[in-house]
Short mmCIF file of C-alpha atoms in Angstrom, two decimals:
data_model
loop_
_atom_site.label_atom_id
_atom_site.label_comp_id
_atom_site.label_asym_id
_atom_site.label_seq_id
_atom_site.Cartn_x
_atom_site.Cartn_y
_atom_site.Cartn_z
CA UNK A 26 -17.39 -10.49 21.05
CA UNK A 27 -14.68 -12.48 22.79
CA UNK A 28 -11.13 -10.67 23.01
CA UNK A 29 -8.14 -12.76 21.69
CA UNK A 30 -5.29 -10.34 21.63
CA UNK A 31 -4.23 -8.42 24.70
CA UNK A 32 -2.43 -5.65 23.11
CA UNK A 33 -3.11 -4.57 19.43
CA UNK A 34 -3.37 -1.32 17.27
CA UNK A 35 -5.75 -0.17 14.45
CA UNK A 36 -4.39 2.35 12.06
CA UNK A 37 -6.36 4.48 9.99
CA UNK A 38 -3.99 5.38 7.07
CA UNK A 39 -4.14 8.73 4.93
CA UNK A 40 -1.82 10.28 2.66
CA UNK A 41 -0.48 12.76 5.21
CA UNK A 42 -1.43 11.29 8.54
CA UNK A 43 -1.80 8.00 10.38
CA UNK A 44 -4.33 7.96 13.26
CA UNK A 45 -3.50 5.00 15.79
CA UNK A 46 -5.66 3.48 18.41
CA UNK A 47 -4.15 0.85 20.63
CA UNK A 48 -6.44 -1.18 22.74
CA UNK A 49 -4.72 -2.93 25.77
CA UNK A 50 -5.67 -4.74 28.96
CA UNK A 51 -6.83 -8.11 30.22
CA UNK A 52 -8.88 -10.01 27.72
CA UNK A 53 -11.74 -10.66 30.17
CA UNK A 54 -12.23 -6.77 30.77
CA UNK A 55 -13.03 -4.00 28.75
CA UNK A 56 -9.86 -2.58 27.16
CA UNK A 57 -8.16 0.74 27.65
CA UNK A 58 -7.75 3.01 24.84
CA UNK A 59 -4.77 5.10 23.68
CA UNK A 60 -5.16 7.33 20.52
CA UNK A 61 -2.36 9.26 18.60
CA UNK A 62 -1.98 11.07 15.30
CA UNK A 63 1.27 10.59 13.48
CA UNK A 64 2.78 12.24 10.07
CA UNK A 65 3.37 9.66 7.19
CA UNK A 66 7.04 11.14 6.82
CA UNK A 67 9.82 8.70 7.93
CA UNK A 68 10.27 10.62 11.10
CA UNK A 69 6.59 10.24 12.09
CA UNK A 70 6.41 6.70 11.07
CA UNK A 71 9.38 5.94 13.25
CA UNK A 72 7.77 7.75 16.04
CA UNK A 73 4.56 5.61 15.53
CA UNK A 74 6.73 2.43 15.57
CA UNK A 75 8.50 3.64 18.95
CA UNK A 76 5.08 4.58 20.38
CA UNK A 77 3.75 1.29 19.78
CA UNK A 78 6.66 -0.47 21.24
CA UNK A 79 6.26 1.51 24.28
CA UNK A 80 2.75 0.42 24.73
CA UNK A 81 4.18 -3.35 24.11
CA UNK A 82 1.59 -3.66 21.08
CA UNK A 83 2.03 -7.17 19.46
CA UNK A 84 -0.56 -7.00 16.50
CA UNK A 85 -1.26 -4.00 14.10
CA UNK A 86 -3.97 -3.67 11.63
CA UNK A 87 -4.50 -1.31 8.69
CA UNK A 88 -6.65 -0.89 5.77
CA UNK A 89 -5.46 -1.50 2.08
CA UNK A 90 -6.51 1.73 0.90
CA UNK A 91 -4.43 2.79 -2.36
CA UNK A 92 -0.75 2.69 -1.79
CA UNK A 93 -0.67 4.67 1.40
CA UNK A 94 -0.27 1.68 3.46
CA UNK A 95 3.11 0.58 2.01
CA UNK A 96 5.57 2.97 3.83
CA UNK A 97 3.98 2.02 6.92
CA UNK A 98 4.20 -1.48 6.32
CA UNK A 99 7.92 -1.11 5.37
CA UNK A 100 8.64 0.76 8.83
CA UNK A 101 6.50 -1.75 10.96
CA UNK A 102 7.29 -4.89 9.08
CA UNK A 103 10.13 -6.41 11.40
CA UNK A 104 8.68 -5.20 14.84
CA UNK A 105 5.12 -6.27 14.77
CA UNK A 106 2.67 -8.87 13.56
CA UNK A 107 1.11 -6.76 10.68
CA UNK A 108 -2.51 -7.36 9.20
CA UNK A 109 -3.46 -5.75 6.04
CA UNK A 110 -7.19 -5.76 5.89
CA UNK A 111 -9.42 -5.50 2.72
CA UNK A 112 -11.49 -2.14 3.20
CA UNK A 113 -14.70 -3.87 1.98
CA UNK A 114 -14.46 -6.52 4.72
CA UNK A 115 -13.85 -4.13 7.66
CA UNK A 116 -16.57 -1.55 6.74
CA UNK A 117 -17.92 0.35 9.69
CA UNK A 118 -21.56 0.91 10.86
CA UNK A 119 -22.88 3.73 8.67
CA UNK A 120 -23.17 7.01 10.25
CA UNK A 121 -20.81 9.88 11.17
CA UNK A 122 -17.06 8.43 10.38
CA UNK A 123 -14.03 10.05 11.85
CA UNK A 124 -10.37 8.77 11.39
CA UNK A 125 -10.57 7.92 15.33
CA UNK A 126 -13.51 5.82 15.12
CA UNK A 127 -12.22 4.01 11.98
CA UNK A 128 -8.85 3.33 13.85
CA UNK A 129 -10.62 2.08 16.98
CA UNK A 130 -13.22 0.02 14.90
CA UNK A 131 -10.20 -1.70 13.20
CA UNK A 132 -8.47 -2.37 16.60
CA UNK A 133 -11.58 -3.93 17.92
CA UNK A 134 -11.98 -6.18 15.01
CA UNK A 135 -8.27 -7.21 15.33
CA UNK A 136 -8.50 -7.68 19.34
CA UNK A 137 -11.54 -10.13 18.54
CA UNK A 138 -9.75 -11.99 15.70
CA UNK A 139 -12.35 -10.79 13.18
CA UNK A 140 -9.88 -9.54 10.56
CA UNK A 141 -8.39 -11.93 7.74
CA UNK A 142 -5.21 -10.64 6.44
CA UNK A 143 -4.52 -9.85 2.81
CA UNK A 144 -1.43 -11.56 1.20
CA UNK A 145 1.59 -9.34 1.27
CA UNK A 146 4.48 -11.02 -0.34
CA UNK A 147 8.14 -10.81 0.99
CA UNK A 148 10.06 -7.58 0.32
CA UNK A 149 12.19 -8.75 -2.31
CA UNK A 150 9.29 -10.09 -4.23
CA UNK A 151 7.55 -6.60 -3.79
CA UNK A 152 10.78 -4.84 -5.17
CA UNK A 153 10.56 -7.33 -7.98
CA UNK A 154 6.93 -6.83 -8.67
CA UNK A 155 7.50 -3.09 -8.88
CA UNK A 156 10.56 -3.13 -11.33
CA UNK A 157 8.56 -5.48 -13.55
CA UNK A 158 5.55 -3.12 -13.80
CA UNK A 159 7.84 -0.42 -14.44
CA UNK A 160 9.40 -2.04 -17.12
CA UNK A 161 6.03 -2.77 -18.79
CA UNK A 162 5.05 0.59 -18.66
CA UNK A 163 8.35 1.76 -20.16
CA UNK A 164 7.83 -0.73 -23.06
CA UNK A 165 4.28 0.48 -23.38
CA UNK A 166 5.59 4.12 -23.66
CA UNK A 167 8.37 3.13 -26.25
CA UNK A 168 5.64 1.28 -28.37
CA UNK A 169 3.37 4.37 -28.00
CA UNK A 170 6.08 6.72 -29.45
CA UNK A 171 7.03 4.38 -32.22
CA UNK A 172 3.35 4.16 -33.39
CA UNK A 173 3.11 7.97 -33.01
CA UNK A 174 6.18 8.21 -35.27
CA UNK A 175 4.72 5.92 -37.75
CA UNK A 176 1.48 7.75 -37.88
CA UNK A 177 3.18 11.21 -38.62
CA UNK A 178 5.34 9.55 -41.32
CA UNK A 179 2.61 7.97 -42.92
CA UNK A 180 0.49 11.08 -42.98
CA UNK A 181 3.56 12.85 -44.55
CA UNK A 182 3.40 10.09 -47.03
CA UNK A 183 6.85 9.10 -46.17
CA UNK A 184 7.22 5.19 -46.34
CA UNK A 185 10.45 4.76 -44.44
CA UNK A 186 9.06 3.82 -41.18
CA UNK A 187 9.71 0.14 -41.27
CA UNK A 188 13.45 0.96 -41.48
CA UNK A 189 13.80 4.38 -39.58
CA UNK A 190 12.02 3.39 -36.41
CA UNK A 191 13.77 0.08 -36.12
CA UNK A 192 16.92 2.12 -36.08
CA UNK A 193 15.64 5.05 -34.38
CA UNK A 194 14.41 2.87 -31.15
CA UNK A 195 16.85 0.01 -31.22
CA UNK A 196 20.32 1.35 -31.59
CA UNK A 197 22.45 -1.19 -29.54
CA UNK A 198 19.54 -3.54 -28.76
CA UNK A 199 18.00 -6.16 -31.00
CA UNK A 200 14.73 -5.43 -32.41
CA UNK A 201 11.99 -7.69 -31.25
#
């Protein structure tokens, strides 16, 4: 495989740790490797960012597994060219897997330009998406509670639900 990036890093992200593998050196020679493990606390992620900057890394890749990549993305976003890889597209060769091997595999794929990045919207759009999803969840919970009260009142043969639920849940706001 032909190398295309002189200094890059692969991150194997977990809930409590991030294993980082940096590959650096001339493109026509075998790269040197530097591997470190960092905590996923803000302090640990800032240390990761400083370490990557010290090694003059330009590009960083990580897998999009769950939500664990988000805090790392937020810390590194302004300083490096980030690539969020789909886990299915960067599967490693079967066998004994370790965090170090996964990080190194990601770095090798990135160095050779073999990883296509997932779309990550800008920060303000990500925030808006989070708020919209949270609002949708709150509305769903409100509707569930309304239905639960309606069922309890119907089971007790009380037919006030069409009036009582409207006043119970919509005080101060118009009922849809």
